[in-house]
mmCIF file of C-alpha atoms in Angstrom:
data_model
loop_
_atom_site.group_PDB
_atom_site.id
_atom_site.type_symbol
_atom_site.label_atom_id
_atom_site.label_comp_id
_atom_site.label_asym_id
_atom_site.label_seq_id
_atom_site.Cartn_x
_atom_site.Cartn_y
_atom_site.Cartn_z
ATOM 1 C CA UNK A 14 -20.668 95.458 4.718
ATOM 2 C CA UNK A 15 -21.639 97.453 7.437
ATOM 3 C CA UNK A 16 -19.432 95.305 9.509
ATOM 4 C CA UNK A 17 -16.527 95.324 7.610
ATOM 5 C CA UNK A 18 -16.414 99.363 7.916
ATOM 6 C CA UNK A 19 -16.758 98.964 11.461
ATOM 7 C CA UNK A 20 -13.456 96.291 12.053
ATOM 8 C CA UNK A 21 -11.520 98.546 9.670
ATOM 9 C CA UNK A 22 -12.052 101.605 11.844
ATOM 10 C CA UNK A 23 -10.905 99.523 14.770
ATOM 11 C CA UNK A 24 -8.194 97.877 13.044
ATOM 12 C CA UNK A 25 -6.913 101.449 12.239
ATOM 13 C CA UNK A 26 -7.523 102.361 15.368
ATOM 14 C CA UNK A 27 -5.462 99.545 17.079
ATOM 15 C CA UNK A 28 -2.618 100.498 14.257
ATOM 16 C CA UNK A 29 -1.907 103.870 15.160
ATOM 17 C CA UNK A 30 -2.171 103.470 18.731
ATOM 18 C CA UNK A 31 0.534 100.673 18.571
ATOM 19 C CA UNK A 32 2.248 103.545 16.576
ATOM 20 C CA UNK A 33 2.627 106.118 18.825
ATOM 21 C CA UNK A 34 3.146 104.012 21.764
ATOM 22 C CA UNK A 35 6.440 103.230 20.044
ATOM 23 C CA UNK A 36 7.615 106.125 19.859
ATOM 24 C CA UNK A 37 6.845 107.455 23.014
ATOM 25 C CA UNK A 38 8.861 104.731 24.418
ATOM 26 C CA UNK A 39 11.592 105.097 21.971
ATOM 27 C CA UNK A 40 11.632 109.172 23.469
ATOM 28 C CA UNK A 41 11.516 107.771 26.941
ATOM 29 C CA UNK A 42 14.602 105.330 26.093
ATOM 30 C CA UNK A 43 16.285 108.076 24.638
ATOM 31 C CA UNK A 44 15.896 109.941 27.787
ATOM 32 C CA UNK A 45 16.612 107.600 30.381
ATOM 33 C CA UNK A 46 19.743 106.417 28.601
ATOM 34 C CA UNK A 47 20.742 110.469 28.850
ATOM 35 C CA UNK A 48 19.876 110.566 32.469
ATOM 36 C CA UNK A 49 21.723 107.300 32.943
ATOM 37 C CA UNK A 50 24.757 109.122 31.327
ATOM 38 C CA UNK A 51 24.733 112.239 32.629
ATOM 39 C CA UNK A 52 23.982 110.541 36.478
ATOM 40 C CA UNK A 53 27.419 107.944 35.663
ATOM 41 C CA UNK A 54 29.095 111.647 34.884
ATOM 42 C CA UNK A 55 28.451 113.175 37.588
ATOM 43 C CA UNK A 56 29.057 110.246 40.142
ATOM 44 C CA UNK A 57 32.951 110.117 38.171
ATOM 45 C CA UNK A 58 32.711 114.083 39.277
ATOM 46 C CA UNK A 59 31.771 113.455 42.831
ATOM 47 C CA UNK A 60 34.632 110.617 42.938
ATOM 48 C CA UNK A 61 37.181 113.267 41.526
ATOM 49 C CA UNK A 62 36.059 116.230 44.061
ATOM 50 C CA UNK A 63 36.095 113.308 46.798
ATOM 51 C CA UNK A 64 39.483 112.387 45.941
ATOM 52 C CA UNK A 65 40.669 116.104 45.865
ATOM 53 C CA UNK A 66 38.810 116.768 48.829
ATOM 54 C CA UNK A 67 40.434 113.899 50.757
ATOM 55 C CA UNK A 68 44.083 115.351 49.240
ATOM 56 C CA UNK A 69 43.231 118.596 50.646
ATOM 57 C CA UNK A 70 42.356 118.082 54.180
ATOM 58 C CA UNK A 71 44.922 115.742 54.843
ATOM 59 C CA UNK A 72 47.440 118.494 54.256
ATOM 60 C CA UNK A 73 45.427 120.928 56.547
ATOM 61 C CA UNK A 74 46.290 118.294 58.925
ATOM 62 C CA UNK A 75 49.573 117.577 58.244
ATOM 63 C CA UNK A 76 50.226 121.361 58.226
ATOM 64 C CA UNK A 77 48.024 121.913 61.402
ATOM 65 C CA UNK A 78 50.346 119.159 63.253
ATOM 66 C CA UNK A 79 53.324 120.941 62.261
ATOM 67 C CA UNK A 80 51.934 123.901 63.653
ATOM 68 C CA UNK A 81 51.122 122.513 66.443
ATOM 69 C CA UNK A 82 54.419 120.875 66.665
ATOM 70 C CA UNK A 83 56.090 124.444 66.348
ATOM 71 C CA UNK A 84 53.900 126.099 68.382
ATOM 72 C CA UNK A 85 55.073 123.590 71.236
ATOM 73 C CA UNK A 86 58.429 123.702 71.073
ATOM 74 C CA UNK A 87 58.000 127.848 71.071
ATOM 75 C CA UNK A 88 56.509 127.592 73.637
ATOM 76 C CA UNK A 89 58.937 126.156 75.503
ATOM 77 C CA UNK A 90 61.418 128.558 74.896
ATOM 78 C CA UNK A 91 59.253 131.779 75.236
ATOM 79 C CA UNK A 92 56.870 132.777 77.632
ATOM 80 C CA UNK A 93 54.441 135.570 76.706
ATOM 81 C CA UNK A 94 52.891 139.457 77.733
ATOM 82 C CA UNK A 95 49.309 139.556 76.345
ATOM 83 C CA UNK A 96 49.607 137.328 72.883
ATOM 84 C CA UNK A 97 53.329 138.698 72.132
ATOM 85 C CA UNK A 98 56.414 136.086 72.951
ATOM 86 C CA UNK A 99 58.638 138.609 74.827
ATOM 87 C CA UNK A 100 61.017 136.670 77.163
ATOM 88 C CA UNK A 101 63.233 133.599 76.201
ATOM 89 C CA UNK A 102 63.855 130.634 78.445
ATOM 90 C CA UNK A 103 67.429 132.407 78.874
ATOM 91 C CA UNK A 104 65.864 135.421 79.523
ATOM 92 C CA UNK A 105 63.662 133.906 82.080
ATOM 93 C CA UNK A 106 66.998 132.426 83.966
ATOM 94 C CA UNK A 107 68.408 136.128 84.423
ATOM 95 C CA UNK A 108 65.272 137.359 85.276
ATOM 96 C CA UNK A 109 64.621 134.827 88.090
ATOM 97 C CA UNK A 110 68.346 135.460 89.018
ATOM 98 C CA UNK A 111 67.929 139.584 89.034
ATOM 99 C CA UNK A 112 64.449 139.269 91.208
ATOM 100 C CA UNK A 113 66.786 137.003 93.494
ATOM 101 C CA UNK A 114 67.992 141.127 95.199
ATOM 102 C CA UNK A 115 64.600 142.710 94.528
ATOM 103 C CA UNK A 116 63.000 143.761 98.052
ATOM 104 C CA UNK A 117 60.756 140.511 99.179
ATOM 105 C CA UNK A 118 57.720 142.502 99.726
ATOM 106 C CA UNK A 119 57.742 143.982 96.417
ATOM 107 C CA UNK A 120 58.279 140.472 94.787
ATOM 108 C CA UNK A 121 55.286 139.812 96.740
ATOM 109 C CA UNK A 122 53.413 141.678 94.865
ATOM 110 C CA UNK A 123 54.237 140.624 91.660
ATOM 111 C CA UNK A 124 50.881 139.007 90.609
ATOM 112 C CA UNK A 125 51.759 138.245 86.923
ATOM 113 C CA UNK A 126 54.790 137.861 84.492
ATOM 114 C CA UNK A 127 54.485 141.668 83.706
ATOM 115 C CA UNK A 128 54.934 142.455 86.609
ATOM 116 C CA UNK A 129 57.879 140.476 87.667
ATOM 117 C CA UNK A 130 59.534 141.947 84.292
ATOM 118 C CA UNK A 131 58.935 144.958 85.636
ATOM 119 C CA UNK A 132 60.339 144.488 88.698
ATOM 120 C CA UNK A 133 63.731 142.479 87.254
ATOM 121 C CA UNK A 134 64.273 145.472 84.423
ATOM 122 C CA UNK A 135 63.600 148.483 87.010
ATOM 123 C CA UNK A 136 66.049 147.052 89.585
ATOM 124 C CA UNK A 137 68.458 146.559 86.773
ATOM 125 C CA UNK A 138 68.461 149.732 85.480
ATOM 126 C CA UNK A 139 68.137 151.551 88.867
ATOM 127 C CA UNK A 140 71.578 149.037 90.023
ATOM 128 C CA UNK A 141 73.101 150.043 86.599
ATOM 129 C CA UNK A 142 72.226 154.397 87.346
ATOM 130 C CA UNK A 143 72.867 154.332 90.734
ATOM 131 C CA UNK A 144 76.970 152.954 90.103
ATOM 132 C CA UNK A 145 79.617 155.493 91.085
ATOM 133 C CA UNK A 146 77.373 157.133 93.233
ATOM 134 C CA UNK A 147 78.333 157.211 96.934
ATOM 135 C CA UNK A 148 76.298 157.515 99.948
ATOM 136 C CA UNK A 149 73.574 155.818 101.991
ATOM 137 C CA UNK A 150 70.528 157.750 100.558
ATOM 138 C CA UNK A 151 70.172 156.886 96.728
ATOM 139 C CA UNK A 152 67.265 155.158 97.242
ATOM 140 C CA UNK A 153 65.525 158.454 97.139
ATOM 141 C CA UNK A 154 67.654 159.891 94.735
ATOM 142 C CA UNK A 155 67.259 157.608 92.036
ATOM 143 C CA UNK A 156 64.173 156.051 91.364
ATOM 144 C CA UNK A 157 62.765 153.579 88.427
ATOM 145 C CA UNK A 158 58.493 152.757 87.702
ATOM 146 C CA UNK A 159 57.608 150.859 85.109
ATOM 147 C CA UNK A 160 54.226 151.293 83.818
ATOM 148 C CA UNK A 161 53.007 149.507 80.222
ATOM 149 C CA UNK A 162 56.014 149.543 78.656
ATOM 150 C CA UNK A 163 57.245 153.380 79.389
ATOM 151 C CA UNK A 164 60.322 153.324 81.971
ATOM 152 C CA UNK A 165 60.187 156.293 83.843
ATOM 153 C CA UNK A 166 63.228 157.327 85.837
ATOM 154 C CA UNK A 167 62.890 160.159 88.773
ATOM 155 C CA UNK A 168 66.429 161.752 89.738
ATOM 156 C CA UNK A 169 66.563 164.247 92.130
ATOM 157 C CA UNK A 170 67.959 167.557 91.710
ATOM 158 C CA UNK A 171 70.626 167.263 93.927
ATOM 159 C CA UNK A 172 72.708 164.889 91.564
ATOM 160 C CA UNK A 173 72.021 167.338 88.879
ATOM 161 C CA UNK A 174 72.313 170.842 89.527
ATOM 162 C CA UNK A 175 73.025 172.656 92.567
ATOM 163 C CA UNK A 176 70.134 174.685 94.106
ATOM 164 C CA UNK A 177 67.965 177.069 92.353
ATOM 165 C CA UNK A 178 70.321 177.071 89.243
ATOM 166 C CA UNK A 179 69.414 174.766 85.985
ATOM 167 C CA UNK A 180 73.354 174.601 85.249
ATOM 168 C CA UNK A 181 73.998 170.690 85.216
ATOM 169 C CA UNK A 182 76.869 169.728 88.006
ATOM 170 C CA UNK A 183 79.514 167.661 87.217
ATOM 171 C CA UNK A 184 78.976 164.832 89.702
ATOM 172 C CA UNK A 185 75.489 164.213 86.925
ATOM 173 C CA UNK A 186 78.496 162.769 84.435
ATOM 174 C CA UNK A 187 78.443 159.604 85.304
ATOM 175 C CA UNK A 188 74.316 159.177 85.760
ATOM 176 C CA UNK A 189 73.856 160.903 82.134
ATOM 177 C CA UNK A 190 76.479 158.724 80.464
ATOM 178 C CA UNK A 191 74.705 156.171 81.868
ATOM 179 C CA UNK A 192 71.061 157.236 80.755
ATOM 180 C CA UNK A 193 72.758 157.942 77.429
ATOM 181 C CA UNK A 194 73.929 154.947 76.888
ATOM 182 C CA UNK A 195 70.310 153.573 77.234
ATOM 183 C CA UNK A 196 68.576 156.101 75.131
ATOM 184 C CA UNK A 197 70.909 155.165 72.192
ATOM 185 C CA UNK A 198 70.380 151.093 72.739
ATOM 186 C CA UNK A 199 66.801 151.851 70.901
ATOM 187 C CA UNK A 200 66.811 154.231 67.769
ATOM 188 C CA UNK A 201 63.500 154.436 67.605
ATOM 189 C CA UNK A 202 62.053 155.743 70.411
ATOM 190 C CA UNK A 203 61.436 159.394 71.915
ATOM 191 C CA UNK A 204 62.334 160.287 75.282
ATOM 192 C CA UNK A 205 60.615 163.060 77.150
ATOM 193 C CA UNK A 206 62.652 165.142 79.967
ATOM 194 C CA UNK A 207 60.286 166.378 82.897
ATOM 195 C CA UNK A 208 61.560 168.870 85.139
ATOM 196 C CA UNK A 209 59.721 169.635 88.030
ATOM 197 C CA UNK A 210 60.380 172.120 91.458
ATOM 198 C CA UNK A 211 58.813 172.342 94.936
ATOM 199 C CA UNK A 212 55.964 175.343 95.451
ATOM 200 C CA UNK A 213 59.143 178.129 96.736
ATOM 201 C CA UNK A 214 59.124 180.978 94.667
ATOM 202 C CA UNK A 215 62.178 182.065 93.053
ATOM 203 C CA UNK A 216 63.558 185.149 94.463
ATOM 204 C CA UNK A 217 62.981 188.398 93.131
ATOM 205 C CA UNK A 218 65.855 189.946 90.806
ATOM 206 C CA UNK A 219 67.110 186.513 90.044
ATOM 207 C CA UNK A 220 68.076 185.569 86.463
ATOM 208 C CA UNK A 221 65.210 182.687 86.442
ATOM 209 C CA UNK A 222 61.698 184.106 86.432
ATOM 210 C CA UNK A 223 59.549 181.595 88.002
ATOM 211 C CA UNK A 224 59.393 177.870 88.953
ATOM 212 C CA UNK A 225 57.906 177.299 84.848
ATOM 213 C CA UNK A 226 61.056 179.035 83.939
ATOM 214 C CA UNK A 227 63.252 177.059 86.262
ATOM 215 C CA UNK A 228 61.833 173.482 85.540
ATOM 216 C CA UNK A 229 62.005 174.128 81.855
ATOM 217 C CA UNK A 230 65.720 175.642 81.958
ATOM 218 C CA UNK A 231 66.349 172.161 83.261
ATOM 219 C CA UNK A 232 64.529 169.953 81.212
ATOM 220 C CA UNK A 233 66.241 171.885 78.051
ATOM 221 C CA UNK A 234 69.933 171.758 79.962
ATOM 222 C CA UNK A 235 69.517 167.685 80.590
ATOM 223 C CA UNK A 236 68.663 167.646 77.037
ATOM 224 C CA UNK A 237 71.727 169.621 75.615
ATOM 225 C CA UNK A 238 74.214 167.579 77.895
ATOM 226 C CA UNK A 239 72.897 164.342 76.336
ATOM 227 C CA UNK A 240 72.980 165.493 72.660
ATOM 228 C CA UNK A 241 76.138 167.683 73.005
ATOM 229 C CA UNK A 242 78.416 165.477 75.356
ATOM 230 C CA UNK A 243 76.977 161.791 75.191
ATOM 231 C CA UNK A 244 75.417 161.791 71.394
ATOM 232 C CA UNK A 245 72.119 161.076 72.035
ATOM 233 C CA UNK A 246 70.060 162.511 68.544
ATOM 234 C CA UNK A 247 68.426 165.780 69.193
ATOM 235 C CA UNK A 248 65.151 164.898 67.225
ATOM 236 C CA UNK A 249 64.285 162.087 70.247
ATOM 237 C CA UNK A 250 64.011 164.507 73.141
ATOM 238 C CA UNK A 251 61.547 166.363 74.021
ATOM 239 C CA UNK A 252 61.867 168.615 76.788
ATOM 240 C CA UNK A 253 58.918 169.518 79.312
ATOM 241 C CA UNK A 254 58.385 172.206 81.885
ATOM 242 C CA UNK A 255 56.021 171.412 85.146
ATOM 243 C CA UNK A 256 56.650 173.733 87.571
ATOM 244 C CA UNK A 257 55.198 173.097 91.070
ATOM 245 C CA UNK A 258 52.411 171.524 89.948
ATOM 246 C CA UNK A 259 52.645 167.549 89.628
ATOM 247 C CA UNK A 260 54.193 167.159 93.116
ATOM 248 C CA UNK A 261 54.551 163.822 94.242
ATOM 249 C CA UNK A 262 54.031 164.803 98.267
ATOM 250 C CA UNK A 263 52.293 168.053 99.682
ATOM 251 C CA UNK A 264 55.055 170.568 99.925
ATOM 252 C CA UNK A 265 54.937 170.512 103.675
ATOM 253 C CA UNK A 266 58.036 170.294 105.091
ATOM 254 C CA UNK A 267 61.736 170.240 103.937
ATOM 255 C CA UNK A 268 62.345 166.413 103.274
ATOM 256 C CA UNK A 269 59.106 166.519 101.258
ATOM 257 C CA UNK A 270 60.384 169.915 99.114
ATOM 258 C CA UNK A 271 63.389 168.047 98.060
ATOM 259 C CA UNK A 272 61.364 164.648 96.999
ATOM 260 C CA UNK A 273 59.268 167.277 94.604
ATOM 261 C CA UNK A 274 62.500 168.874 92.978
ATOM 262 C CA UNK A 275 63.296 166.140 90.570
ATOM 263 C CA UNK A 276 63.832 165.123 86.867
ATOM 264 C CA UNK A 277 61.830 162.541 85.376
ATOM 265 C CA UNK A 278 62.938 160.852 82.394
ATOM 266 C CA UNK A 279 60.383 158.959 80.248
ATOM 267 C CA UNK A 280 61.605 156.453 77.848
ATOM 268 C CA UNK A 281 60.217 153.296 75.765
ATOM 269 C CA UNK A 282 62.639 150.305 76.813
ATOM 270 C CA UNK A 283 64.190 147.952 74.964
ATOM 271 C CA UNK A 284 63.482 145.068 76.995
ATOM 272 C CA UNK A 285 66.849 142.844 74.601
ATOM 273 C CA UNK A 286 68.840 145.484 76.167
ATOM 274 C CA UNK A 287 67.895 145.813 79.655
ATOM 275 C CA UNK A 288 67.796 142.112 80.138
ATOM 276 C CA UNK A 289 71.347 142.440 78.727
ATOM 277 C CA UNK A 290 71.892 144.423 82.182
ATOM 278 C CA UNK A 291 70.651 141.689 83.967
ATOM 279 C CA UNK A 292 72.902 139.040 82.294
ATOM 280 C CA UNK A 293 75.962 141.409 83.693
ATOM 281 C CA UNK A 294 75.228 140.634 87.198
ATOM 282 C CA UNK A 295 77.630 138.485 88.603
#
């Protein structure tokens, strides 16, 4: 009897062993067949994105060749001043054709493409300022720097007003047509009028109090010429006063006097327009 009791434990036992091993597999099954899923999902996902992926970058290189394709044929057409395309190639004919009269030495010096532009628009503009005037000293009585991108013309007094007297002479027509002509090619820029005298003082009893007086009288009569004669808009002039005190040589002797008495004109240039000068020389 004892015996019996003792095989039906085990035979229980056995039983529900073999019963929960069942369903612990029948979990696991349950399970894996999820993860099976859920990994076949995710691989149809990573196919998809592939795909996409694939679809995507072979536009970024279709659209990087045509880029690169552009960028080409710009370049040969333009060359460039820092990272901004500035000249065309037929730009780049006149200019080489202009720096064709510029003094050798000077050329020279021209180190980089700025710099030749420089030279090519200042002796264009200096040619085009200097026409109708006669005589074998204009050199120093008209002269063009170009520094950045400001033009800055020097004229001497002598072609504007007659001695000590801010009243502009007629024989300045022609030059301030001229000048007018390119202040109005740009409407957006401001031009600043410097005058500026030697270290003589003005004469007591005279109608013009000092040399501040006398350089500003100038600066304001240059001014009023443009606006009221050659239509240049009153709101893009500025007019400036410096006396004796930005001389460009010591106030020594005569010759050196007259280099100081001068009007400087300071304007932004169109660079469409002055290589429009160029394209006039013949």
């Amino acid at each position: 009897m004892k015996k019996v009791m003792v095989l039906s434990a085990l035979s229980i036992g056995i039983l529900a062993t073999s019963c929960v091993s069942k369903k612990k597999y029948v979990q696991l099954q349950n399970e894996y067949d999820n993860t099976r899923s859920t990994l076949t999902k995710t691989q149809v996902e990573k196919e998809e994105l592939q795909a996409k992926y694939n679809s995507i970058q072979n536009r970024v290189e279709a659209y990087n060749t045509k880029i690169n394709s552009l960028k080409d044929e710009s370049d040969a057409k333009f060359e460039t001043v820092g990272d901004v395309a500035v000249i065309s190639e037929n730009q780049k004919k006149q200019m080489r054709k202009t720096l064709q009269n510029v003094d050798p030495q000077k050329l020279a010096n021209a180190k980089t493409l700025q710099d030749s532009i420089n030279l090519a628009v200042g002796y264009s503009l200096t040619k085009s300022m200097r026409e109708n005037f006669d005589g074998n000293d204009e050199d120093e009585d008209i002269d063009v720097n170009i520094d950045e991108t400001v033009v800055m013309i020097s004229v001497s007094d002598k072609l504007l007003f007659n001695s000590g007297s801010y009243r502009v002479s007629n024989k300045a027509n022609s030059l301030l047509e001229r000048l007018a002509a390119v202040i109005n090619s740009e409407p957006a820029i401001e031009v600043m009028i410097e005058g500026h005298t030697d270290d003589r003082t003005v004469k007591q009893g005279s109608y013009i109090k000092d040399n501040w007086d006398l350089s500003t009288e100038r600066a304001t009569a240059i001014i009023r010429k443009l606006a009221d004669d050659y239509n240049v808009a009153p709101e893009k002039m500025i007019a400036a006063g410096r006396s004796s005190y930005k001389p460009l040589v010591a106030n020594d002797s005569n010759e050196n006097r007259a280099a100081n008495r001068r009007t400087r004109i300071l304007i932004l240039p169109n660079l469409d327009k002055f290589f429009a000068l160029m394209s006039k020389e013949g």
